[in-house]
């Protein structure tokens, strides 16, 4: 049990990686954490060996190497640094060690060190481009050849006995292949573990992203799509601030809502109200309206923030939306009558264009993105004065859409907060093609409901519709 805990702790120690480190560097980092302490211990042992052999220069060098590798281990394990340790170890200490070992002890000793160094430089150095690594390997080979040639020609600076040379050669012959095999096995094991961790990490990331996406979708239903996207894109700061903009403001509510609710159970009322708000929201979204709020049965929308297509186009989009809403209401009224509702909902709409204050209002902990000002109040007043099923425009809005909207002048009103009298216009019809997919409602009265959408009919369907209408006309005329 204790050995298993130690093994798990060792695995966790090897698999640790500093935040932000890529997979390849993490593998090299893990091997460095395991290999560098081994190098420090090996040089510490060599200090005693060379001390006992009386090789003073190599003894001093290995003391320095032991201190250097200890510093390297400290940098890797306590600071997560790997660039400087690899430079000090692979570029400085090992080549110098190889040169000194070849010069003092002969080519047999230095040969194995240069093999190890070439492998490190060619395969494991993750911070140099491939040409640099290969260049370093070539340079090390040349230095080895030069030092080895010098050693062969002139002999080792400190000749050892044949027995000592044989012992060093045997030791290196066993140690370095074993060390290389262990390094490769360790690399493969770490690579396998890293792959497993990567798969698990991706799975966790995917689950977290799906959860975050689900939460984002839920939160998006509480704010307007435009504001939601602006916050995600970093275009809108979530802080208490506001600005003045020219907006087109829309107010609507249900006429006689209180009287209608007295006829319905709460479940029926909830279903009807949600159906109405859903259909109106779809139309608003299609025309690019910014949702301000639902106030019971009332809807407050505006155009011109955070995105605007220009004051004229914003006003036009708002009026088109209002007309489409009233058309949709007539279809809904027909559907509701079929369900047995004697007094189906009717809505009235007020629209005004003017400068408003828009932004975040509240505290740093809780705020609401909304619009305020006299022009907003005017739109609310227009809605209250509009006829059931009607649309009432302020003069400034009408002037922006009068080229294609037929309207008749209505009452001139005085609104608190606005010094000037406000001329209003009652929309009667629009001189535009009905938007694709919206039926031309010809009649919707008790006893008769007729809706036709020619855009959804082919030639055969139109011919059949004409025949059916003529038959209905004949029936009505014969029953008089």
XYZ file of C-alpha atoms in Angstrom:
480
model
C 0.000 0.000 0.000
C 2.808 2.358 0.922
C 4.750 1.485 -2.234
C 1.654 2.207 -4.337
C 1.309 5.615 -2.711
C 4.968 6.307 -3.405
C 4.541 5.220 -7.024
C 1.477 7.439 -7.446
C 3.359 10.344 -5.902
C 6.280 9.703 -8.276
C 3.894 9.634 -11.261
C 2.264 12.870 -10.162
C 5.703 14.439 -9.722
C 6.793 13.367 -13.210
C 3.541 14.463 -14.873
C 3.551 17.915 -13.323
C 3.888 20.711 -15.845
C 3.896 24.511 -15.442
C 0.776 26.241 -16.705
C 0.826 27.016 -20.425
C 3.612 24.542 -21.328
C 3.031 22.626 -24.583
C 3.078 18.805 -24.718
C 6.541 18.341 -26.261
C 8.210 20.724 -23.848
C 6.320 19.071 -20.968
C 7.837 15.683 -21.871
C 11.347 17.114 -21.967
C 10.592 18.943 -18.723
C 9.527 15.691 -17.063
C 12.707 13.915 -18.187
C 14.796 16.842 -17.004
C 13.230 16.626 -13.549
C 14.128 12.932 -13.424
C 17.460 13.035 -15.296
C 19.128 16.161 -13.955
C 19.172 14.969 -10.318
C 20.791 11.742 -11.608
C 23.489 13.815 -13.315
C 24.125 15.736 -10.090
C 24.473 12.481 -8.120
C 26.758 10.958 -10.793
C 29.116 13.934 -10.697
C 29.103 13.841 -6.916
C 30.245 10.186 -7.079
C 32.879 11.077 -9.688
C 34.319 13.636 -7.258
C 35.227 10.791 -4.878
C 36.498 8.561 -7.694
C 38.863 11.186 -9.065
C 39.895 12.208 -5.565
C 40.888 8.632 -4.793
C 42.715 8.363 -8.132
C 44.584 11.586 -7.364
C 43.313 13.302 -10.557
C 43.206 16.786 -9.119
C 41.999 18.657 -12.237
C 39.130 16.242 -12.857
C 38.261 16.277 -9.172
C 37.964 20.087 -9.183
C 36.030 20.026 -12.437
C 33.504 17.501 -11.077
C 33.066 19.535 -7.897
C 32.133 22.484 -10.112
C 29.930 20.222 -12.253
C 28.157 18.931 -9.147
C 27.396 22.505 -8.081
C 26.261 23.384 -11.609
C 23.920 20.382 -11.855
C 22.567 21.168 -8.389
C 21.740 24.668 -9.592
C 20.145 23.160 -12.711
C 17.983 20.852 -10.581
C 16.926 23.808 -8.445
C 15.949 25.868 -11.541
C 13.925 23.022 -13.009
C 12.088 21.823 -9.919
C 11.469 25.069 -8.058
C 11.106 27.548 -10.924
C 9.774 25.397 -13.772
C 12.579 26.724 -15.982
C 14.004 24.455 -18.666
C 15.772 26.657 -21.207
C 18.675 27.758 -18.988
C 19.181 24.266 -17.449
C 19.411 22.659 -20.888
C 21.826 25.342 -22.048
C 24.073 24.932 -18.999
C 23.911 21.137 -19.121
C 23.835 20.210 -22.821
C 25.716 23.175 -24.306
C 28.252 23.972 -21.552
C 28.904 21.161 -19.074
C 28.640 17.970 -21.153
C 30.871 19.210 -24.046
C 33.474 20.523 -21.599
C 33.259 17.267 -19.653
C 33.830 15.338 -22.867
C 36.860 17.406 -23.847
C 38.478 17.080 -20.420
C 37.714 13.357 -20.157
C 39.217 12.744 -23.611
C 42.268 14.890 -22.932
C 43.075 13.494 -19.483
C 41.800 9.912 -19.689
C 41.876 9.094 -23.369
C 39.508 8.802 -26.296
C 37.661 5.796 -24.858
C 36.145 7.827 -22.014
C 35.206 10.933 -24.000
C 33.693 8.915 -26.841
C 30.625 7.857 -24.862
C 30.009 11.361 -23.571
C 29.881 12.719 -27.098
C 27.463 10.027 -28.200
C 25.169 11.048 -25.342
C 25.604 14.725 -26.157
C 24.824 14.199 -29.848
C 21.604 12.372 -28.948
C 20.565 15.165 -26.570
C 21.348 17.892 -29.095
C 19.693 16.106 -32.040
C 16.534 14.833 -30.378
C 15.716 16.409 -27.054
C 16.607 20.100 -27.363
C 13.135 21.619 -27.859
C 14.197 25.257 -28.043
C 16.304 25.278 -31.198
C 15.404 24.923 -34.835
C 16.342 21.636 -36.458
C 19.237 23.121 -38.508
C 20.731 24.538 -35.295
C 20.462 21.186 -33.518
C 22.054 19.360 -36.432
C 24.773 22.026 -36.649
C 25.520 21.586 -32.956
C 25.730 17.828 -33.407
C 28.177 18.262 -36.288
C 30.254 20.671 -34.238
C 30.411 18.233 -31.322
C 31.523 15.443 -33.683
C 34.337 17.647 -35.049
C 35.466 18.580 -31.541
C 35.399 14.885 -30.603
C 37.474 14.007 -33.663
C 40.019 16.754 -32.950
C 40.308 15.914 -29.252
C 40.421 12.170 -29.943
C 43.103 12.624 -32.629
C 45.169 14.689 -30.217
C 44.760 12.007 -27.549
C 45.778 9.217 -29.936
C 48.821 11.095 -31.238
C 50.135 12.357 -27.936
C 48.476 10.036 -25.456
C 46.319 10.882 -22.441
C 47.583 13.686 -20.235
C 47.135 11.415 -17.219
C 47.799 7.853 -18.330
C 45.947 5.237 -16.311
C 46.845 1.617 -15.886
C 45.477 -0.884 -18.356
C 43.223 -2.202 -15.628
C 41.829 1.280 -14.858
C 41.277 2.019 -18.545
C 39.530 -1.314 -18.955
C 37.358 -0.589 -15.918
C 36.407 2.871 -17.247
C 35.638 1.484 -20.697
C 33.530 -1.359 -19.297
C 31.740 1.016 -16.987
C 30.963 3.426 -19.838
C 29.991 0.560 -22.155
C 27.408 -0.552 -19.641
C 26.352 2.794 -18.243
C 25.699 4.847 -21.365
C 23.679 2.282 -23.360
C 21.666 1.626 -20.214
C 21.234 5.346 -19.661
C 20.158 5.882 -23.281
C 17.691 2.988 -23.031
C 16.254 4.400 -19.802
C 15.966 7.876 -21.345
C 14.140 6.515 -24.409
C 11.836 4.352 -22.268
C 11.140 7.270 -19.960
C 10.419 9.528 -22.931
C 7.978 6.980 -24.408
C 6.280 6.417 -21.062
C 5.885 10.135 -20.466
C 4.677 10.590 -24.041
C 2.027 7.915 -23.489
C 0.953 9.458 -20.206
C 0.903 12.899 -21.787
C -1.320 11.578 -24.580
C -3.716 10.074 -22.038
C -3.710 13.302 -20.047
C -4.272 15.290 -23.240
C -7.285 13.158 -24.165
C -8.675 13.511 -20.643
C -7.949 17.236 -20.668
C -9.723 17.662 -24.001
C -12.702 15.719 -22.696
C -12.864 17.882 -19.584
C -12.470 20.995 -21.707
C -15.256 19.839 -23.998
C -17.553 19.165 -21.030
C -16.676 22.551 -19.540
C -17.251 24.292 -22.885
C -20.589 22.553 -23.351
C -21.605 23.557 -19.831
C -20.450 27.125 -20.430
C -22.224 27.214 -23.778
C -25.422 25.947 -22.169
C -25.201 28.595 -19.430
C -24.480 31.256 -22.061
C -27.548 30.203 -24.049
C -29.657 30.415 -20.912
C -28.290 33.835 -19.944
C -28.743 35.097 -23.508
C -32.506 34.771 -23.054
C -32.428 37.486 -20.387
C -30.729 40.156 -22.518
C -31.048 41.277 -26.110
C -29.133 39.276 -28.748
C -27.272 42.411 -29.900
C -26.142 43.286 -26.370
C -25.203 39.662 -25.664
C -23.038 39.500 -28.803
C -21.467 42.889 -28.101
C -20.409 41.715 -24.622
C -18.970 38.458 -26.011
C -17.052 40.352 -28.707
C -15.647 42.759 -26.116
C -17.381 45.739 -27.723
C -19.532 46.480 -24.675
C -18.066 47.118 -21.224
C -20.089 45.760 -18.302
C -19.890 48.864 -16.133
C -22.179 51.701 -15.116
C -22.043 54.164 -18.010
C -24.372 55.673 -20.595
C -24.374 57.774 -23.744
C -26.723 59.831 -25.890
C -27.908 58.273 -29.142
C -30.651 58.875 -31.645
C -32.957 55.864 -31.385
C -36.309 54.759 -32.677
C -38.310 53.550 -29.677
C -41.209 51.074 -29.823
C -43.898 50.504 -27.184
C -46.811 48.059 -27.416
C -49.298 46.552 -25.045
C -52.509 44.530 -25.083
C -55.750 46.518 -25.107
C -58.097 45.632 -22.256
C -55.702 43.080 -20.866
C -57.148 43.260 -17.361
C -60.724 42.633 -18.608
C -59.549 39.721 -20.749
C -57.735 38.077 -17.862
C -60.971 37.955 -15.856
C -62.359 35.453 -18.410
C -59.416 33.063 -18.232
C -57.836 30.698 -15.784
C -54.229 31.502 -14.884
C -52.918 28.524 -16.895
C -54.826 29.620 -20.031
C -53.703 33.212 -19.568
C -50.077 32.176 -19.188
C -50.246 30.031 -22.321
C -51.856 32.791 -24.421
C -49.526 35.505 -23.147
C -46.420 33.423 -23.780
C -47.673 32.524 -27.259
C -48.248 36.215 -28.021
C -44.872 37.303 -26.651
C -43.094 34.484 -28.496
C -44.568 35.433 -31.866
C -43.852 39.129 -31.335
C -40.290 38.346 -30.251
C -39.664 36.328 -33.414
C -40.772 39.259 -35.544
C -38.687 41.714 -33.498
C -35.617 39.518 -33.812
C -36.112 39.176 -37.559
C -36.146 42.961 -37.989
C -33.103 43.523 -35.748
C -34.833 45.157 -32.774
C -32.995 45.511 -29.480
C -35.071 44.104 -26.621
C -35.326 46.467 -23.699
C -37.846 44.670 -21.527
C -41.184 42.937 -21.132
C -43.458 44.695 -18.640
C -46.302 42.264 -18.102
C -48.117 42.342 -21.451
C -46.145 45.368 -22.704
C -43.094 45.181 -24.976
C -40.371 47.844 -25.145
C -37.937 47.711 -28.078
C -35.593 50.130 -29.780
C -33.434 50.466 -32.881
C -30.062 52.217 -33.185
C -27.993 50.640 -30.398
C -25.628 48.899 -30.080
C -25.754 48.628 -33.881
C -27.310 51.169 -36.213
C -27.974 51.280 -39.949
C -28.632 54.994 -39.882
C -31.541 56.907 -38.391
C -33.761 56.549 -41.469
C -33.221 52.823 -41.875
C -33.660 52.211 -38.138
C -37.019 53.990 -38.219
C -38.050 52.080 -41.352
C -37.151 48.736 -39.754
C -39.185 49.618 -36.675
C -42.274 50.568 -38.664
C -42.034 47.477 -40.855
C -41.786 45.397 -37.685
C -44.862 47.093 -36.204
C -46.913 46.471 -39.354
C -45.875 42.817 -39.427
C -46.817 42.477 -35.755
C -50.313 43.813 -36.376
C -50.746 41.440 -39.313
C -49.588 38.540 -37.179
C -52.018 39.572 -34.467
C -54.937 39.198 -36.861
C -53.885 35.629 -37.595
C -53.496 34.920 -33.892
C -56.922 36.394 -33.193
C -58.431 33.968 -35.699
C -56.626 31.071 -34.038
C -57.712 32.164 -30.567
C -61.343 32.509 -31.645
C -61.221 28.922 -32.880
C -60.122 27.942 -29.375
C -63.210 29.601 -27.904
C -61.747 32.936 -26.791
C -64.528 35.528 -27.228
C -62.283 38.571 -26.869
C -58.863 37.741 -28.334
C -55.962 40.053 -27.641
C -55.595 43.284 -29.584
C -52.475 45.422 -29.367
C -51.705 49.085 -29.897
C -48.306 50.419 -30.859
C -46.508 53.741 -30.402
C -43.240 54.666 -32.162
C -41.001 57.697 -31.708
C -37.537 58.740 -32.951
C -35.264 61.023 -30.951
C -32.201 61.342 -28.746
C -32.243 59.046 -25.709
C -29.822 58.103 -22.980
C -28.823 54.444 -23.389
C -26.469 52.345 -21.288
C -26.003 50.514 -18.011
C -27.924 51.894 -15.045
C -27.709 50.600 -11.499
C -24.790 49.641 -9.289
C -21.485 47.887 -9.916
C -23.039 44.669 -8.574
C -26.388 44.786 -10.392
C -27.198 46.807 -13.483
C -29.709 47.013 -16.302
C -28.982 48.020 -19.885
C -31.903 50.241 -20.824
C -33.052 53.559 -22.303
C -34.379 56.661 -20.555
C -35.394 60.186 -21.494
C -38.263 62.317 -22.734
C -38.330 60.647 -26.151
C -38.863 57.270 -24.448
C -41.752 58.709 -22.462
C -43.231 60.093 -25.684
C -43.204 56.623 -27.296
C -45.029 55.248 -24.230
C -47.589 58.055 -24.473
C -48.147 57.366 -28.187
C -48.786 53.705 -27.433
C -51.401 54.626 -24.813
C -53.166 56.918 -27.334
C -53.111 54.479 -30.261
C -56.301 52.725 -31.344
C -56.712 48.955 -30.793
C -54.963 47.278 -33.725
C -53.355 50.579 -34.677
C -49.913 52.150 -34.963
C -49.299 55.746 -33.896
C -46.142 57.548 -35.039
C -44.507 60.705 -33.758
C -43.873 63.367 -36.397
C -40.108 62.738 -36.578
C -40.605 59.040 -37.233
C -43.268 59.747 -39.851
C -40.987 62.142 -41.723
C -38.419 59.345 -42.041
C -40.886 56.798 -43.519
C -43.502 58.959 -45.268
C -42.254 57.954 -48.739
C -43.754 54.502 -48.378
C -46.120 54.668 -45.389
C -49.646 56.001 -45.779
C -50.756 57.750 -42.590
C -53.253 60.364 -41.547
C -52.538 63.145 -39.117
C -53.938 62.515 -35.643
C -53.997 64.615 -32.475
C -51.264 67.011 -31.475
C -50.175 66.191 -27.943
C -48.095 67.765 -25.199
C -45.792 65.441 -23.267
C -44.069 66.208 -19.990
C -40.344 66.651 -20.542
C -40.790 67.815 -24.153
C -41.368 71.526 -24.596
C -42.766 71.387 -28.140
C -46.221 70.110 -29.162
C -45.925 66.721 -30.855
C -47.812 66.043 -34.074
C -48.832 62.383 -34.404
C -49.737 60.219 -37.393
C -51.968 57.171 -37.528
C -50.698 54.466 -39.931
C -53.374 53.342 -42.386
C -51.370 51.243 -44.862
C -47.911 50.871 -46.342
C -46.961 51.099 -49.989
C -44.610 48.103 -49.935
C -44.836 44.460 -50.856
C -45.819 42.262 -47.982
C -42.710 40.567 -46.543
C -42.177 37.068 -47.925
C -43.918 34.416 -45.899
C -46.466 36.802 -44.316
C -50.052 36.239 -45.531
C -52.238 39.013 -46.946
C -55.080 38.983 -44.444
C -58.201 40.086 -46.225
C -60.811 39.589 -43.547
C -61.016 38.458 -39.933
C -64.444 38.936 -38.375
C -66.933 36.746 -36.497
C -68.210 34.151 -38.933
C -65.445 34.605 -41.469
C -61.646 34.448 -41.481
C -59.739 34.688 -44.744
C -55.975 34.804 -45.243
C -54.137 34.436 -48.533
C -50.390 34.278 -49.204
C -49.804 34.146 -52.992
C -46.043 33.853 -52.505
C -46.523 30.327 -51.191
C -48.818 29.165 -54.003
C -47.891 27.731 -57.383
C -50.065 28.113 -60.489
C -52.174 25.034 -59.737
C -52.792 26.125 -56.129
C -53.801 29.621 -57.254
C -56.255 28.231 -59.805
C -57.766 25.944 -57.167
C -58.027 28.893 -54.694
C -59.859 30.999 -57.299
C -62.365 28.167 -57.893
C -62.987 27.757 -54.174
C -63.508 31.507 -53.674
C -65.992 31.663 -56.559
C -67.913 28.773 -55.051
C -68.052 30.579 -51.681
C -69.264 33.764 -53.400
C -72.005 31.839 -55.236
C -73.120 30.249 -51.963
C -73.303 33.617 -50.192
C -75.239 35.197 -53.028
C -77.750 32.321 -53.300
C -78.426 32.378 -49.518
C -79.556 36.039 -49.491
